[in-house]
Amino acid sequence: MKAKFLVPLALFLVLAGFLGYGLQLNPREVPSPLVDKPAPQFRLATLAAADTALGVADMRGEVWLLNVWASWCVSCREEHPVLMELARDKVVPLVGLNYKDTRPEAIAWLEAHGDPYTASVVDADGRVGIDYGVYGVPETFLIDRQGVIRYKHIGPVTREAVRDVLLPKIAELSRAS
């Protein structure tokens, strides 16, 4: 008779334990299967000039950031001043991946808010974003000199994330040969 009550109680406690553990996790720290793997290759038209293309191979030999953004992205407005500061400080090249957007709207957005990007490429159909495992914008990837993704930041980049995570990782990768 006691077993009838103890089994459901035990199951409830196990489920409550999992829930409690899950609530302690940071939702921004979703492990990416691409970290420490070669960045998916792409060659896309730049936003500034449709007849000019840029790709991962063009960035080989440099530590750089790939920031996935869109003019329709509310969170991108939140991170934009931080990206402008990062670009002003010229820490690393910052390449924008304009995701599922239109060229005129993206250009107008950058003209209105400022353009932090060394270059921005157009991923109008979102295929490159899919290759990078993007499930929401903004997302930012730190890529090393050999073209390997070393870090993925999900959500808006904050000053704290730049100071505490990105700059130390960039410094470490810049020292490595």
PDB file of C-alpha atoms in Angstrom:
ATOM      1  CA  MET A   1       0.000   0.000   0.000  1.00  0.00           C
ATOM      2  CA  LYS A   2       2.841   2.411   0.838  1.00  0.00           C
ATOM      3  CA  ALA A   3       4.455   1.687  -2.555  1.00  0.00           C
ATOM      4  CA  LYS A   4       1.398   3.203  -4.295  1.00  0.00           C
ATOM      5  CA  PHE A   5       2.228   6.510  -2.662  1.00  0.00           C
ATOM      6  CA  LEU A   6       6.016   6.303  -2.641  1.00  0.00           C
ATOM      7  CA  VAL A   7       6.463   5.672  -6.389  1.00  0.00           C
ATOM      8  CA  PRO A   8       4.558   8.818  -7.481  1.00  0.00           C
ATOM      9  CA  LEU A   9       6.297  10.817  -4.753  1.00  0.00           C
ATOM     10  CA  ALA A  10       9.710   9.566  -5.916  1.00  0.00           C
ATOM     11  CA  LEU A  11       8.881  10.431  -9.547  1.00  0.00           C
ATOM     12  CA  PHE A  12       7.723  13.882  -8.500  1.00  0.00           C
ATOM     13  CA  LEU A  13      10.941  14.486  -6.568  1.00  0.00           C
ATOM     14  CA  VAL A  14      13.084  13.360  -9.519  1.00  0.00           C
ATOM     15  CA  LEU A  15      11.181  15.659 -11.899  1.00  0.00           C
ATOM     16  CA  ALA A  16      11.409  18.540  -9.410  1.00  0.00           C
ATOM     17  CA  GLY A  17      15.165  17.935  -9.203  1.00  0.00           C
ATOM     18  CA  PHE A  18      15.541  18.129 -12.985  1.00  0.00           C
ATOM     19  CA  LEU A  19      13.435  21.290 -13.078  1.00  0.00           C
ATOM     20  CA  GLY A  20      15.516  22.854 -10.310  1.00  0.00           C
ATOM     21  CA  TYR A  21      18.729  22.002 -12.135  1.00  0.00           C
ATOM     22  CA  GLY A  22      17.367  23.363 -15.425  1.00  0.00           C
ATOM     23  CA  LEU A  23      16.428  26.656 -13.818  1.00  0.00           C
ATOM     24  CA  GLN A  24      20.069  27.140 -12.790  1.00  0.00           C
ATOM     25  CA  LEU A  25      21.323  26.948 -16.399  1.00  0.00           C
ATOM     26  CA  ASN A  26      21.992  30.020 -18.531  1.00  0.00           C
ATOM     27  CA  PRO A  27      19.777  29.920 -21.650  1.00  0.00           C
ATOM     28  CA  ARG A  28      22.389  31.973 -23.550  1.00  0.00           C
ATOM     29  CA  GLU A  29      24.921  29.160 -23.138  1.00  0.00           C
ATOM     30  CA  VAL A  30      23.562  26.696 -25.637  1.00  0.00           C
ATOM     31  CA  PRO A  31      26.410  24.411 -26.673  1.00  0.00           C
ATOM     32  CA  SER A  32      27.118  24.626 -30.375  1.00  0.00           C
ATOM     33  CA  PRO A  33      28.333  21.576 -32.273  1.00  0.00           C
ATOM     34  CA  LEU A  34      30.309  23.976 -34.490  1.00  0.00           C
ATOM     35  CA  VAL A  35      32.667  25.258 -31.783  1.00  0.00           C
ATOM     36  CA  ASP A  36      36.183  23.945 -32.467  1.00  0.00           C
ATOM     37  CA  LYS A  37      35.122  22.902 -35.988  1.00  0.00           C
ATOM     38  CA  PRO A  38      35.948  24.627 -39.300  1.00  0.00           C
ATOM     39  CA  ALA A  39      33.553  27.469 -40.067  1.00  0.00           C
ATOM     40  CA  PRO A  40      31.098  26.522 -42.814  1.00  0.00           C
ATOM     41  CA  GLN A  41      32.340  27.980 -46.078  1.00  0.00           C
ATOM     42  CA  PHE A  42      30.403  30.675 -47.887  1.00  0.00           C
ATOM     43  CA  ARG A  43      30.992  33.292 -50.542  1.00  0.00           C
ATOM     44  CA  LEU A  44      28.254  35.906 -50.672  1.00  0.00           C
ATOM     45  CA  ALA A  45      27.670  39.289 -52.242  1.00  0.00           C
ATOM     46  CA  THR A  46      28.503  42.196 -49.997  1.00  0.00           C
ATOM     47  CA  LEU A  47      25.775  44.542 -48.890  1.00  0.00           C
ATOM     48  CA  ALA A  48      27.697  47.567 -50.154  1.00  0.00           C
ATOM     49  CA  ALA A  49      28.281  46.185 -53.663  1.00  0.00           C
ATOM     50  CA  ALA A  50      26.265  43.294 -55.093  1.00  0.00           C
ATOM     51  CA  ASP A  51      29.028  42.570 -57.629  1.00  0.00           C
ATOM     52  CA  THR A  52      31.637  42.068 -54.874  1.00  0.00           C
ATOM     53  CA  ALA A  53      31.763  38.860 -52.840  1.00  0.00           C
ATOM     54  CA  LEU A  54      33.337  37.935 -49.530  1.00  0.00           C
ATOM     55  CA  GLY A  55      33.787  34.561 -47.901  1.00  0.00           C
ATOM     56  CA  VAL A  56      35.408  32.701 -45.053  1.00  0.00           C
ATOM     57  CA  ALA A  57      38.488  31.981 -47.195  1.00  0.00           C
ATOM     58  CA  ASP A  58      39.062  35.741 -47.595  1.00  0.00           C
ATOM     59  CA  MET A  59      39.385  36.084 -43.817  1.00  0.00           C
ATOM     60  CA  ARG A  60      41.922  33.269 -43.432  1.00  0.00           C
ATOM     61  CA  GLY A  61      44.945  34.381 -41.426  1.00  0.00           C
ATOM     62  CA  GLU A  62      42.909  36.772 -39.265  1.00  0.00           C
ATOM     63  CA  VAL A  63      41.019  36.396 -36.012  1.00  0.00           C
ATOM     64  CA  TRP A  64      37.565  37.832 -36.745  1.00  0.00           C
ATOM     65  CA  LEU A  65      33.944  38.042 -35.683  1.00  0.00           C
ATOM     66  CA  LEU A  66      30.924  37.052 -37.759  1.00  0.00           C
ATOM     67  CA  ASN A  67      27.818  38.840 -36.480  1.00  0.00           C
ATOM     68  CA  VAL A  68      24.433  37.629 -37.731  1.00  0.00           C
ATOM     69  CA  TRP A  69      22.020  40.588 -37.888  1.00  0.00           C
ATOM     70  CA  ALA A  70      18.932  41.946 -39.643  1.00  0.00           C
ATOM     71  CA  SER A  71      17.140  45.274 -39.953  1.00  0.00           C
ATOM     72  CA  TRP A  72      13.960  43.673 -38.571  1.00  0.00           C
ATOM     73  CA  CYS A  73      15.760  42.348 -35.467  1.00  0.00           C
ATOM     74  CA  VAL A  74      14.824  44.220 -32.288  1.00  0.00           C
ATOM     75  CA  SER A  75      17.705  42.734 -30.264  1.00  0.00           C
ATOM     76  CA  CYS A  76      20.164  43.861 -32.940  1.00  0.00           C
ATOM     77  CA  ARG A  77      19.353  47.469 -31.999  1.00  0.00           C
ATOM     78  CA  GLU A  78      20.266  46.618 -28.418  1.00  0.00           C
ATOM     79  CA  GLU A  79      23.725  45.301 -29.324  1.00  0.00           C
ATOM     80  CA  HIS A  80      24.480  47.838 -32.058  1.00  0.00           C
ATOM     81  CA  PRO A  81      26.171  50.480 -29.846  1.00  0.00           C
ATOM     82  CA  VAL A  82      28.454  47.762 -28.468  1.00  0.00           C
ATOM     83  CA  LEU A  83      29.394  46.675 -31.995  1.00  0.00           C
ATOM     84  CA  MET A  84      30.061  50.317 -32.924  1.00  0.00           C
ATOM     85  CA  GLU A  85      32.473  50.578 -29.954  1.00  0.00           C
ATOM     86  CA  LEU A  86      34.166  47.316 -30.912  1.00  0.00           C
ATOM     87  CA  ALA A  87      34.579  48.543 -34.499  1.00  0.00           C
ATOM     88  CA  ARG A  88      35.881  51.931 -33.328  1.00  0.00           C
ATOM     89  CA  ASP A  89      38.541  50.177 -31.224  1.00  0.00           C
ATOM     90  CA  LYS A  90      39.559  48.063 -34.262  1.00  0.00           C
ATOM     91  CA  VAL A  91      40.153  44.977 -32.133  1.00  0.00           C
ATOM     92  CA  VAL A  92      39.311  42.500 -34.909  1.00  0.00           C
ATOM     93  CA  PRO A  93      37.542  42.644 -38.254  1.00  0.00           C
ATOM     94  CA  LEU A  94      33.784  42.452 -37.790  1.00  0.00           C
ATOM     95  CA  VAL A  95      31.902  40.851 -40.661  1.00  0.00           C
ATOM     96  CA  GLY A  96      28.136  41.129 -40.744  1.00  0.00           C
ATOM     97  CA  LEU A  97      25.911  38.357 -42.065  1.00  0.00           C
ATOM     98  CA  ASN A  98      22.690  40.127 -43.018  1.00  0.00           C
ATOM     99  CA  TYR A  99      20.156  37.368 -42.418  1.00  0.00           C
ATOM    100  CA  LYS A 100      16.829  36.978 -44.252  1.00  0.00           C
ATOM    101  CA  ASP A 101      16.611  40.680 -45.000  1.00  0.00           C
ATOM    102  CA  THR A 102      16.252  42.883 -48.050  1.00  0.00           C
ATOM    103  CA  ARG A 103      19.225  44.835 -49.349  1.00  0.00           C
ATOM    104  CA  PRO A 104      17.439  48.242 -49.314  1.00  0.00           C
ATOM    105  CA  GLU A 105      16.162  47.809 -45.746  1.00  0.00           C
ATOM    106  CA  ALA A 106      19.554  46.611 -44.487  1.00  0.00           C
ATOM    107  CA  ILE A 107      21.403  49.503 -46.153  1.00  0.00           C
ATOM    108  CA  ALA A 108      18.881  52.018 -44.784  1.00  0.00           C
ATOM    109  CA  TRP A 109      19.239  50.521 -41.288  1.00  0.00           C
ATOM    110  CA  LEU A 110      23.032  50.847 -41.347  1.00  0.00           C
ATOM    111  CA  GLU A 111      22.800  54.393 -42.699  1.00  0.00           C
ATOM    112  CA  ALA A 112      20.439  55.317 -39.853  1.00  0.00           C
ATOM    113  CA  HIS A 113      22.321  53.579 -37.021  1.00  0.00           C
ATOM    114  CA  GLY A 114      25.937  53.467 -38.227  1.00  0.00           C
ATOM    115  CA  ASP A 115      27.905  50.688 -39.871  1.00  0.00           C
ATOM    116  CA  PRO A 116      30.280  48.812 -37.546  1.00  0.00           C
ATOM    117  CA  TYR A 117      31.157  46.157 -40.110  1.00  0.00           C
ATOM    118  CA  THR A 118      34.387  45.753 -42.016  1.00  0.00           C
ATOM    119  CA  ALA A 119      32.019  44.241 -44.581  1.00  0.00           C
ATOM    120  CA  SER A 120      28.519  42.836 -44.474  1.00  0.00           C
ATOM    121  CA  VAL A 121      27.356  39.998 -46.710  1.00  0.00           C
ATOM    122  CA  VAL A 122      23.813  39.199 -47.791  1.00  0.00           C
ATOM    123  CA  ASP A 123      22.206  35.904 -46.738  1.00  0.00           C
ATOM    124  CA  ALA A 124      18.742  36.697 -48.107  1.00  0.00           C
ATOM    125  CA  ASP A 125      17.476  33.107 -48.133  1.00  0.00           C
ATOM    126  CA  GLY A 126      19.082  32.164 -44.812  1.00  0.00           C
ATOM    127  CA  ARG A 127      21.057  29.183 -46.130  1.00  0.00           C
ATOM    128  CA  VAL A 128      24.372  30.286 -44.645  1.00  0.00           C
ATOM    129  CA  GLY A 129      22.612  30.968 -41.357  1.00  0.00           C
ATOM    130  CA  ILE A 130      21.316  27.402 -41.403  1.00  0.00           C
ATOM    131  CA  ASP A 131      24.854  26.110 -42.036  1.00  0.00           C
ATOM    132  CA  TYR A 132      25.981  28.042 -38.939  1.00  0.00           C
ATOM    133  CA  GLY A 133      23.121  26.694 -36.827  1.00  0.00           C
ATOM    134  CA  VAL A 134      21.518  30.106 -36.398  1.00  0.00           C
ATOM    135  CA  TYR A 135      18.104  29.874 -34.831  1.00  0.00           C
ATOM    136  CA  GLY A 136      17.689  33.526 -33.905  1.00  0.00           C
ATOM    137  CA  VAL A 137      19.376  36.837 -34.453  1.00  0.00           C
ATOM    138  CA  PRO A 138      21.649  38.230 -33.297  1.00  0.00           C
ATOM    139  CA  GLU A 139      24.319  35.585 -32.958  1.00  0.00           C
ATOM    140  CA  THR A 140      28.063  36.169 -33.084  1.00  0.00           C
ATOM    141  CA  PHE A 141      30.871  33.747 -33.924  1.00  0.00           C
ATOM    142  CA  LEU A 142      34.549  34.162 -33.063  1.00  0.00           C
ATOM    143  CA  ILE A 143      36.667  32.569 -35.786  1.00  0.00           C
ATOM    144  CA  ASP A 144      40.419  31.984 -35.567  1.00  0.00           C
ATOM    145  CA  ARG A 145      43.182  32.441 -38.155  1.00  0.00           C
ATOM    146  CA  GLN A 146      42.697  28.919 -39.511  1.00  0.00           C
ATOM    147  CA  GLY A 147      38.951  29.447 -40.025  1.00  0.00           C
ATOM    148  CA  VAL A 148      37.849  27.449 -36.966  1.00  0.00           C
ATOM    149  CA  ILE A 149      34.920  28.642 -34.853  1.00  0.00           C
ATOM    150  CA  ARG A 150      36.198  29.130 -31.311  1.00  0.00           C
ATOM    151  CA  TYR A 151      33.158  30.707 -29.640  1.00  0.00           C
ATOM    152  CA  LYS A 152      29.471  31.338 -30.312  1.00  0.00           C
ATOM    153  CA  HIS A 153      27.547  34.087 -28.536  1.00  0.00           C
ATOM    154  CA  ILE A 154      23.773  33.799 -28.674  1.00  0.00           C
ATOM    155  CA  GLY A 155      21.738  36.973 -28.327  1.00  0.00           C
ATOM    156  CA  PRO A 156      22.851  40.589 -28.155  1.00  0.00           C
ATOM    157  CA  VAL A 157      26.521  41.179 -27.476  1.00  0.00           C
ATOM    158  CA  THR A 158      26.865  43.221 -24.284  1.00  0.00           C
ATOM    159  CA  ARG A 159      29.743  45.313 -22.981  1.00  0.00           C
ATOM    160  CA  GLU A 160      30.202  42.683 -20.265  1.00  0.00           C
ATOM    161  CA  ALA A 161      30.393  39.890 -22.859  1.00  0.00           C
ATOM    162  CA  VAL A 162      32.978  41.867 -24.822  1.00  0.00           C
ATOM    163  CA  ARG A 163      35.052  42.608 -21.702  1.00  0.00           C
ATOM    164  CA  ASP A 164      34.744  39.240 -19.950  1.00  0.00           C
ATOM    165  CA  VAL A 165      34.572  36.764 -22.834  1.00  0.00           C
ATOM    166  CA  LEU A 166      35.320  38.113 -26.307  1.00  0.00           C
ATOM    167  CA  LEU A 167      38.384  40.282 -25.622  1.00  0.00           C
ATOM    168  CA  PRO A 168      40.208  37.594 -23.580  1.00  0.00           C
ATOM    169  CA  LYS A 169      39.459  34.951 -26.243  1.00  0.00           C
ATOM    170  CA  ILE A 170      40.507  37.336 -29.041  1.00  0.00           C
ATOM    171  CA  ALA A 171      43.770  38.105 -27.208  1.00  0.00           C
ATOM    172  CA  GLU A 172      44.457  34.400 -26.713  1.00  0.00           C
ATOM    173  CA  LEU A 173      43.763  33.586 -30.361  1.00  0.00           C
ATOM    174  CA  SER A 174      45.814  36.559 -31.580  1.00  0.00           C
ATOM    175  CA  ARG A 175      48.839  35.306 -29.596  1.00  0.00           C
ATOM    176  CA  ALA A 176      48.496  31.794 -31.026  1.00  0.00           C
ATOM    177  CA  SER A 177      50.214  31.180 -34.322  1.00  0.00           C
TER     178      SER A 177
END
